[in-house]
Short mmCIF file of C-alpha atoms in Angstrom, two decimals:
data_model
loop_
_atom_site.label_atom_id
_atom_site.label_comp_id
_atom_site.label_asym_id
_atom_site.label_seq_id
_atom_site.Cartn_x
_atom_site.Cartn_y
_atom_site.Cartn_z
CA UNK Q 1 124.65 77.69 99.37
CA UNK Q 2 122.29 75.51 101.13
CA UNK Q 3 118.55 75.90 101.55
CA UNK Q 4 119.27 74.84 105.63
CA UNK Q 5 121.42 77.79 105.68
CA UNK Q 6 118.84 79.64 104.22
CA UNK Q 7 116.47 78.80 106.88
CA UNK Q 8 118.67 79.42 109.75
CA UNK Q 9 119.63 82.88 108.33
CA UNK Q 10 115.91 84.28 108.13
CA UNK Q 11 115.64 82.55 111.80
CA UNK Q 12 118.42 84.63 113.02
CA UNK Q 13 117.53 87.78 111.23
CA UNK Q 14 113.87 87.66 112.51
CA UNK Q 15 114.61 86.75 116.40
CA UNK Q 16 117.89 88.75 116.35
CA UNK Q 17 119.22 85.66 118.40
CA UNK Q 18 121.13 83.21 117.77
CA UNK Q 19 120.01 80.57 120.79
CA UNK Q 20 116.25 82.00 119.79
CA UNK Q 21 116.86 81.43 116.19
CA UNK Q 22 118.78 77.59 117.18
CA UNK Q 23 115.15 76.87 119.35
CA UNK Q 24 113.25 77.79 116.34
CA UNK Q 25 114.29 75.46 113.62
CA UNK Q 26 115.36 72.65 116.66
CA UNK Q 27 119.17 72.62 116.37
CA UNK Q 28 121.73 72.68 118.63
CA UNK Q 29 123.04 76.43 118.59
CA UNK Q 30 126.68 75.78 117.59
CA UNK Q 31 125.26 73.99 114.78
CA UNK Q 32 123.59 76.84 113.57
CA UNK Q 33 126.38 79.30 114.04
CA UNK Q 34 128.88 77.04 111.95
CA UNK Q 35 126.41 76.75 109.17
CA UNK Q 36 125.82 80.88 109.03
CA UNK Q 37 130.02 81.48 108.98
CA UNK Q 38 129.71 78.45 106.27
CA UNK Q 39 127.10 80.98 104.10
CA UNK Q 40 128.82 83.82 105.01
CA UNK Q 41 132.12 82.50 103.79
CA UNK Q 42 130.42 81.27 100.47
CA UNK Q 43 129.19 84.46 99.83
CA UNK Q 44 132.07 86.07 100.65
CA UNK Q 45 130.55 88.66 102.90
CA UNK Q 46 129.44 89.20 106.81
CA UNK Q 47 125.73 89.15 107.03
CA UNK Q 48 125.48 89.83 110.75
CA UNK Q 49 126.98 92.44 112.78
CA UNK Q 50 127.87 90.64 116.31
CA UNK Q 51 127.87 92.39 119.34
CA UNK Q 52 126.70 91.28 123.02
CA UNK Q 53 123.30 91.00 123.03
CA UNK Q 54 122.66 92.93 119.88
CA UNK Q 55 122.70 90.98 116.11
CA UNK Q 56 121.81 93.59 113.41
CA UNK Q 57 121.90 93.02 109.71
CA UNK Q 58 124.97 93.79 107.71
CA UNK Q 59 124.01 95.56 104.39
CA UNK Q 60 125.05 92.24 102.87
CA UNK Q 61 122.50 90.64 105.28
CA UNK Q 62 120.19 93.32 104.23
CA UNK Q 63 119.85 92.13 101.07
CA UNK Q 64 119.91 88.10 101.33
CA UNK Q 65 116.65 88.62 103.41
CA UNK Q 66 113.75 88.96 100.82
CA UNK Q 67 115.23 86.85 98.45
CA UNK Q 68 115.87 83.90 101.31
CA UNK Q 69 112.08 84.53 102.64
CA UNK Q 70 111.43 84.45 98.55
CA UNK Q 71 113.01 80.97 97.88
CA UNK Q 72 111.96 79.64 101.26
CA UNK Q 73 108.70 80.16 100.46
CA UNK Q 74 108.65 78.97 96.84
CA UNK Q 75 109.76 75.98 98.43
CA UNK Q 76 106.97 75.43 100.60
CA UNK Q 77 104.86 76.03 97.78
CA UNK Q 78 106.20 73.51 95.50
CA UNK Q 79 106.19 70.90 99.05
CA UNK Q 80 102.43 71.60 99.30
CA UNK Q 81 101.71 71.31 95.48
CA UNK Q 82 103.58 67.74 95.84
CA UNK Q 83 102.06 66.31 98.81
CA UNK Q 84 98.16 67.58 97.64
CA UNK Q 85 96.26 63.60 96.67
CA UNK Q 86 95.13 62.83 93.55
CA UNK Q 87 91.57 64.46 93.11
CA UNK Q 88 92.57 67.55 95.77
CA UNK Q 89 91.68 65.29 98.80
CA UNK Q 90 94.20 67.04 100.63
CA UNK Q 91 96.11 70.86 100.49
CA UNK Q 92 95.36 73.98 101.60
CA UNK Q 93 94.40 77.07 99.57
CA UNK Q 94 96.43 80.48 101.38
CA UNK Q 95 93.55 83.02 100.45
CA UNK Q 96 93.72 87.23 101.00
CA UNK Q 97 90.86 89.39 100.38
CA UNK Q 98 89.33 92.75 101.71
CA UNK Q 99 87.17 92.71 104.90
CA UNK Q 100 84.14 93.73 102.62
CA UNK Q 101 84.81 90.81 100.33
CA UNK Q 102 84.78 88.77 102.61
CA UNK Q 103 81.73 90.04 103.81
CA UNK Q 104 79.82 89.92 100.54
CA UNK Q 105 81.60 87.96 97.93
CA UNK Q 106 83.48 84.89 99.39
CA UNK Q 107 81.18 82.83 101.87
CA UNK Q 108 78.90 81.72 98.82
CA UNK Q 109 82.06 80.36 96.92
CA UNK Q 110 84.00 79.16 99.93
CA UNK Q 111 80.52 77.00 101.16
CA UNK Q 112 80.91 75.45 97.60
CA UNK Q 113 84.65 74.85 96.99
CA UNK Q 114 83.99 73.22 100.70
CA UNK Q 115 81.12 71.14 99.64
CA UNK Q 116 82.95 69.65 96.68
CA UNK Q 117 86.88 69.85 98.81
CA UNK Q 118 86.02 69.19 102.12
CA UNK Q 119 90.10 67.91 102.97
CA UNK Q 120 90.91 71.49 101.69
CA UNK Q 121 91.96 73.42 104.24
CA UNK Q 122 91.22 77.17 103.50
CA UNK Q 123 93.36 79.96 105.17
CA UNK Q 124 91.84 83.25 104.85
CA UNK Q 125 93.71 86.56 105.46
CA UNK Q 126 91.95 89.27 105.63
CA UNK Q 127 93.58 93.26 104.72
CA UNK Q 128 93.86 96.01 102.59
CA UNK Q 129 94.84 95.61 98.79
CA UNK Q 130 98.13 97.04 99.62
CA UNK Q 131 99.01 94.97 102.56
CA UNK Q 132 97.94 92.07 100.21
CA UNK Q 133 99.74 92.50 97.76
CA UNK Q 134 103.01 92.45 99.59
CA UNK Q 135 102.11 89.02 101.11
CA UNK Q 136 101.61 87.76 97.67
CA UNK Q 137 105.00 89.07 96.55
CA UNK Q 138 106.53 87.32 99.57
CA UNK Q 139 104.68 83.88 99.10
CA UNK Q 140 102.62 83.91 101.73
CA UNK Q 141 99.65 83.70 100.20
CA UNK Q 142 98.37 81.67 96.42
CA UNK Q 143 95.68 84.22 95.63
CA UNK Q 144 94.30 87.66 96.46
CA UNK Q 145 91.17 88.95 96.05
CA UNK Q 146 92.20 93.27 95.61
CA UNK Q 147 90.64 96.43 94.53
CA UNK Q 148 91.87 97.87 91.92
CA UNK Q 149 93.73 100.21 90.68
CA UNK Q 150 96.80 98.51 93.03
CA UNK Q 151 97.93 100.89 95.39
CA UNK Q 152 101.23 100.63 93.89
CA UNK Q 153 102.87 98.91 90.42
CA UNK Q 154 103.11 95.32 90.97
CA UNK Q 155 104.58 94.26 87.79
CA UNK Q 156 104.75 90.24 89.22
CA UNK Q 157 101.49 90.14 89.83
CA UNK Q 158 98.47 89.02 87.59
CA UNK Q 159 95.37 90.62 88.09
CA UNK Q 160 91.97 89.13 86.29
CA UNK Q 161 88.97 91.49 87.06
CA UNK Q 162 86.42 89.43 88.63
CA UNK Q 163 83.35 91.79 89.08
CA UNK Q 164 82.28 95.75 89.30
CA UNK Q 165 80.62 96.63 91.99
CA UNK Q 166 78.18 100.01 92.81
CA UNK Q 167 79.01 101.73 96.06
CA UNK Q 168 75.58 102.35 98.28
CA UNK Q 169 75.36 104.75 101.24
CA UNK Q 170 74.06 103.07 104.34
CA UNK Q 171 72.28 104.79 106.92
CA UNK Q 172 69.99 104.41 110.02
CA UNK Q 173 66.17 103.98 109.59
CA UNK Q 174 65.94 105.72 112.87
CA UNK Q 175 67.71 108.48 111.00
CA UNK Q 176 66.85 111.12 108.48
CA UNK Q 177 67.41 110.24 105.06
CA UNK Q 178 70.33 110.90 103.43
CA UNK Q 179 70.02 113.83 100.19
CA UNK Q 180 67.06 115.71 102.16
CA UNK Q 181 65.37 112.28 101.60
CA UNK Q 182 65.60 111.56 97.56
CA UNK Q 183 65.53 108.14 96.62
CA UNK Q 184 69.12 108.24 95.12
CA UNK Q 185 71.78 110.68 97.05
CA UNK Q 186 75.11 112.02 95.29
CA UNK Q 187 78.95 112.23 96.59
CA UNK Q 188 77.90 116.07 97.13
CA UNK Q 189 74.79 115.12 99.11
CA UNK Q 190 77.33 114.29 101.49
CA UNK Q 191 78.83 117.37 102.67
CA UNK Q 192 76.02 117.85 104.69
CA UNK Q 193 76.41 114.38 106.67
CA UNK Q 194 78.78 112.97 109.25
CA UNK Q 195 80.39 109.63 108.34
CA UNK Q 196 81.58 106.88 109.74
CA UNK Q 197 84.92 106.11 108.05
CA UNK Q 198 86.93 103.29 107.98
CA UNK Q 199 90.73 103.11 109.26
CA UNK Q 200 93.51 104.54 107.00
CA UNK Q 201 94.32 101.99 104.31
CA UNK Q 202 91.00 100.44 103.80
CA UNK Q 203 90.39 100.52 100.02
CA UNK Q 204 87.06 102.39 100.53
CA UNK Q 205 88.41 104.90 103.14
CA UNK Q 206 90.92 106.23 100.53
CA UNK Q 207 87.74 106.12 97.71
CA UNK Q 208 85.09 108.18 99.53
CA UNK Q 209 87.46 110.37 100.52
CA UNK Q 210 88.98 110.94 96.94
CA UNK Q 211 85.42 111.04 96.23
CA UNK Q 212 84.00 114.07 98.49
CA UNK Q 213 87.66 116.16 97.03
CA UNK Q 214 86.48 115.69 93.94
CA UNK Q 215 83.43 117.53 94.48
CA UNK Q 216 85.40 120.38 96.37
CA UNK Q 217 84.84 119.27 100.35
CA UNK Q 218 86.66 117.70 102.81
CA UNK Q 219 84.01 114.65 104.40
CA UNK Q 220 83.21 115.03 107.79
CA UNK Q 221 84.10 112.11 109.95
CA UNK Q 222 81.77 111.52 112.89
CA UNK Q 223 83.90 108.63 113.84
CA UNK Q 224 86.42 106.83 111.97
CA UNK Q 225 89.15 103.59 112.35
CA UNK Q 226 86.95 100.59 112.04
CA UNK Q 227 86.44 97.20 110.18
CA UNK Q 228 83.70 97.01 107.81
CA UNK Q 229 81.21 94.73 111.21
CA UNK Q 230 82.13 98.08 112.82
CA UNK Q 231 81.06 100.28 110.51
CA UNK Q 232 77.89 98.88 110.20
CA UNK Q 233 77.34 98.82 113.34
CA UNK Q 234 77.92 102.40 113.98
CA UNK Q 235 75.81 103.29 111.11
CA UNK Q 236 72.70 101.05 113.20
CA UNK Q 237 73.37 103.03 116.03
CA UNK Q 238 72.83 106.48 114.12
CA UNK Q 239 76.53 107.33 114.56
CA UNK Q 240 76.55 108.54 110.88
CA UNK Q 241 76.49 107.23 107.41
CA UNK Q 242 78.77 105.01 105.45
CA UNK Q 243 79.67 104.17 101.60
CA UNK Q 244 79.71 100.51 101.53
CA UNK Q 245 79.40 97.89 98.95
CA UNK Q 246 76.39 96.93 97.40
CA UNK Q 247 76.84 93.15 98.10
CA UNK Q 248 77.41 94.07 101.87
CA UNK Q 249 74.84 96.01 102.23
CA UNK Q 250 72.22 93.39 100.51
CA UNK Q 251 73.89 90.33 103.14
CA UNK Q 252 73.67 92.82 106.37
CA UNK Q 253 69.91 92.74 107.03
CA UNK Q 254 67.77 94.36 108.97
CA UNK Q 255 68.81 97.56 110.81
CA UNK Q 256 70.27 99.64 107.76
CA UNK Q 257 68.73 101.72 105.05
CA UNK Q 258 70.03 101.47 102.06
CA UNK Q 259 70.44 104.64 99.36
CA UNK Q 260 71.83 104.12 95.72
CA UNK Q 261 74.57 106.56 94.92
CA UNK Q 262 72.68 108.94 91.81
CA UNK Q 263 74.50 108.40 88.37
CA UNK Q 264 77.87 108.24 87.71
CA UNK Q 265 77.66 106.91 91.23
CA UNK Q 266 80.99 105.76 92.76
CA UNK Q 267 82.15 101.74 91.86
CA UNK Q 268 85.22 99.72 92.81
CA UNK Q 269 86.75 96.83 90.55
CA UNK Q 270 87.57 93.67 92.39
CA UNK Q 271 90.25 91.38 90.95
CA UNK Q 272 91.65 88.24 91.40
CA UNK Q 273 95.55 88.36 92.17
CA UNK Q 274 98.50 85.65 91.80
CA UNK Q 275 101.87 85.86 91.57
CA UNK Q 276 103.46 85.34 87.29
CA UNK Q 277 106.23 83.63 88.74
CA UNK Q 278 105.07 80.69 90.10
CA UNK Q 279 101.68 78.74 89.53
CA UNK Q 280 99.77 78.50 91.91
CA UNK Q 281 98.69 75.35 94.21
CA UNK Q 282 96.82 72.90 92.44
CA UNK Q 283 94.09 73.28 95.05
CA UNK Q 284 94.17 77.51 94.51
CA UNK Q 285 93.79 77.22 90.77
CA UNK Q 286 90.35 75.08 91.43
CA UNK Q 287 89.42 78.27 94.00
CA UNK Q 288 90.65 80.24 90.88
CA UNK Q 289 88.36 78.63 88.57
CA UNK Q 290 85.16 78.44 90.56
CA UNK Q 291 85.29 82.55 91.54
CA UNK Q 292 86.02 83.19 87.83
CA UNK Q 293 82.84 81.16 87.18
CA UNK Q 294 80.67 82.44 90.27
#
C-alpha cells in the first residue's frame, strides 16, 4: 500500500469522480485509475462500485476512508512539524474553539503568541465542542479549546481544564431588569422572560436550556439560531435576554446590562483539547503552554 494511493482514494471518494478526483491531485486520469485497481488488488477487495456516472463506496471502501483521511493527515502533521525553523520562525498552529471563546478568551493570548511568533501562521476554526472534537479526531486541527463535559466519550483525546467560568444574563438597559430588578437574578427568574437563544449545538444553548428543566419550565425563546455577535446584538435591541459568559460580557461594552446569576449560579468548564496519539506541532505546544499560563 502506498500513501499516493492513499491520496487518490480519499480524492475519488470525496468528488465521486474519477477525472474530478485525477484534476485534484494533478495526474493524468488513467494514472489514477491504475493506481486504485493496484490498492484494490493489494487489499484484496473492490472499494468502488462503478457505474456510469455514479462511483459509490463499496463497504470495503467504507471503511478505508477514515483511516486514509487518518494517516493522510498524520502525515501532514509530521511534514509541518519538520519543515517549522529552528526558534518557530515558521509553522502554523490549526486552532478550534467556541464562538464565545473566541470572543472572550483567545484575542489576549493570540496578540501575544503573535508578538513573540510573528512567522506563525494561526488558523482559527471556530464551532461547537462537538463539531470540534471530530475535527481533532480527524487531524484537522492541533488543539481545541471545548466545554466540557464532551458531548460524547472521546477516549483519544486529552483534555486539561484551563479555566471556570460564571454564566451572566445580559439584557437591555432600555429594558426592565431582569428578577423584578434584584441585583442578582436566578435560572427561575427566567420563566418570566423571553430569550434570545443560540442555534442548536452551541454549548450554551444546550446549558440554559438544561438549566430552565431543571427548575421545572420550558424557556421561552423570543428568537433563537444565532452566533454569540448575534446574540448580543439582539439582546441591545431589547429582543430578549441572554446567558452569556462572563468574559464576553465584560469585552462587549456599552449597550448591555449585565446581571450575575444568584448562587449556585450556572458555570461552564473550558478545556484545552489534543489528540493522545500524536504530539502536537512544535508551534501548538508553545500556544499550549502560553494559554496554560494565561
Amino acid at each position: 500500500m502506498q500513501f499516493q494511493q492513499l491520496q487518490y482514494f480519499v480524492a475519488v471518494a470525496e468528488t465521486r469522480h474519477f477525472t474530478r478526483a485525477a484534476d485534484l491531485v494533478h495526474v493524468a486520469q488513467p494514472s489514477l485509475s491504475q493506481q486504485i485497481k493496484a490498492l484494490e488488488r493489494e487489499l484484496g477487495a473492490d472499494l468502488f462500485l462503478r457505474a456510469r456516472g455514479n462511483i459509490t463506496l463499496t463497504d470495503a471502501g467504507e471503511a478505508l476512508l477514515p483511516l486514509a483521511r487518518r494517516i493522510l493527515a498524520d502525515a501532514d502533521t509530521a511534514r509541518h512539524e519538520v519543515q517549522e525553523l529552528v526558534q518557530l520562525r515558521s509553522g502554523r498552529v490549526r486552532l478550534g474553539a467556541t464562538p464565545s471563546v473566541c470572543t472572550g478568551l483567545l484575542p489576549d493570548v493570540l496578540r501575544a503568541f503573535h508578538d513573540r511568533y510573528p512567522g506563525v501562521r494561526l488558523m482559527i476554526e471556530e464551532g461547537g465542542s462537538h463539531d470540534l472534537v471530530r475535527e481533532l479526531a480527524r487531524g484537522a486541527l492541533d488543539l481545541a479549546l471545548v466545554v466540557l463535559p464532551l458531548p460524547t466519550p472521546a477516549p483519544a483525546l486529552t483534555t486539561v481544564e484551563l479555566l471556570r467560568e460564571d454564566l451572566v444574563v445580559v439584557s437591555s438597559p432600555d429594558a426592565p431588569r431582569p428578577g423584578q430588578g434584584r441585583r442578582t437574578v436566578r435560572v427561575s427568574d427566567l420563566e418570566g422572560e423571553r430569550l434570545v437563544m443560540f442555534r442548536h449545538g452551541y454549548d450554551l444553548r444546550e446549558l440554559t436550556v438544561a438549566a430552565c428543566r431543571a427548575e421545572g419550565f420550558e424557556p421561552d425563546f423570543a428568537v433563537e439560531g444565532g452566533e454569540m455577535d448575534a446574540v448580543l446584538g439582539f439582546v441591545r435591541a431589547g429582543l430578549g435576554v441572554a446567558v452569556v459568559p462572563r468574559m464576553v460580557a465584560a469585552r462587549s461594552g456599552r449597550g448591555l446590562r449585565v446581571t450575575p446569576l444568584a448562587r449556585p449560579g450556572l458555570h461552564r468548564v473550558i478545556a484545552l483539547a489534543h489528540r493522545s496519539d500524536v504530539a502536537p506541532p512544535r508551534a501548538a505546544r508553545e500556544l499550549q503552554r502560553m494559554l496554560l499560563e494565561r
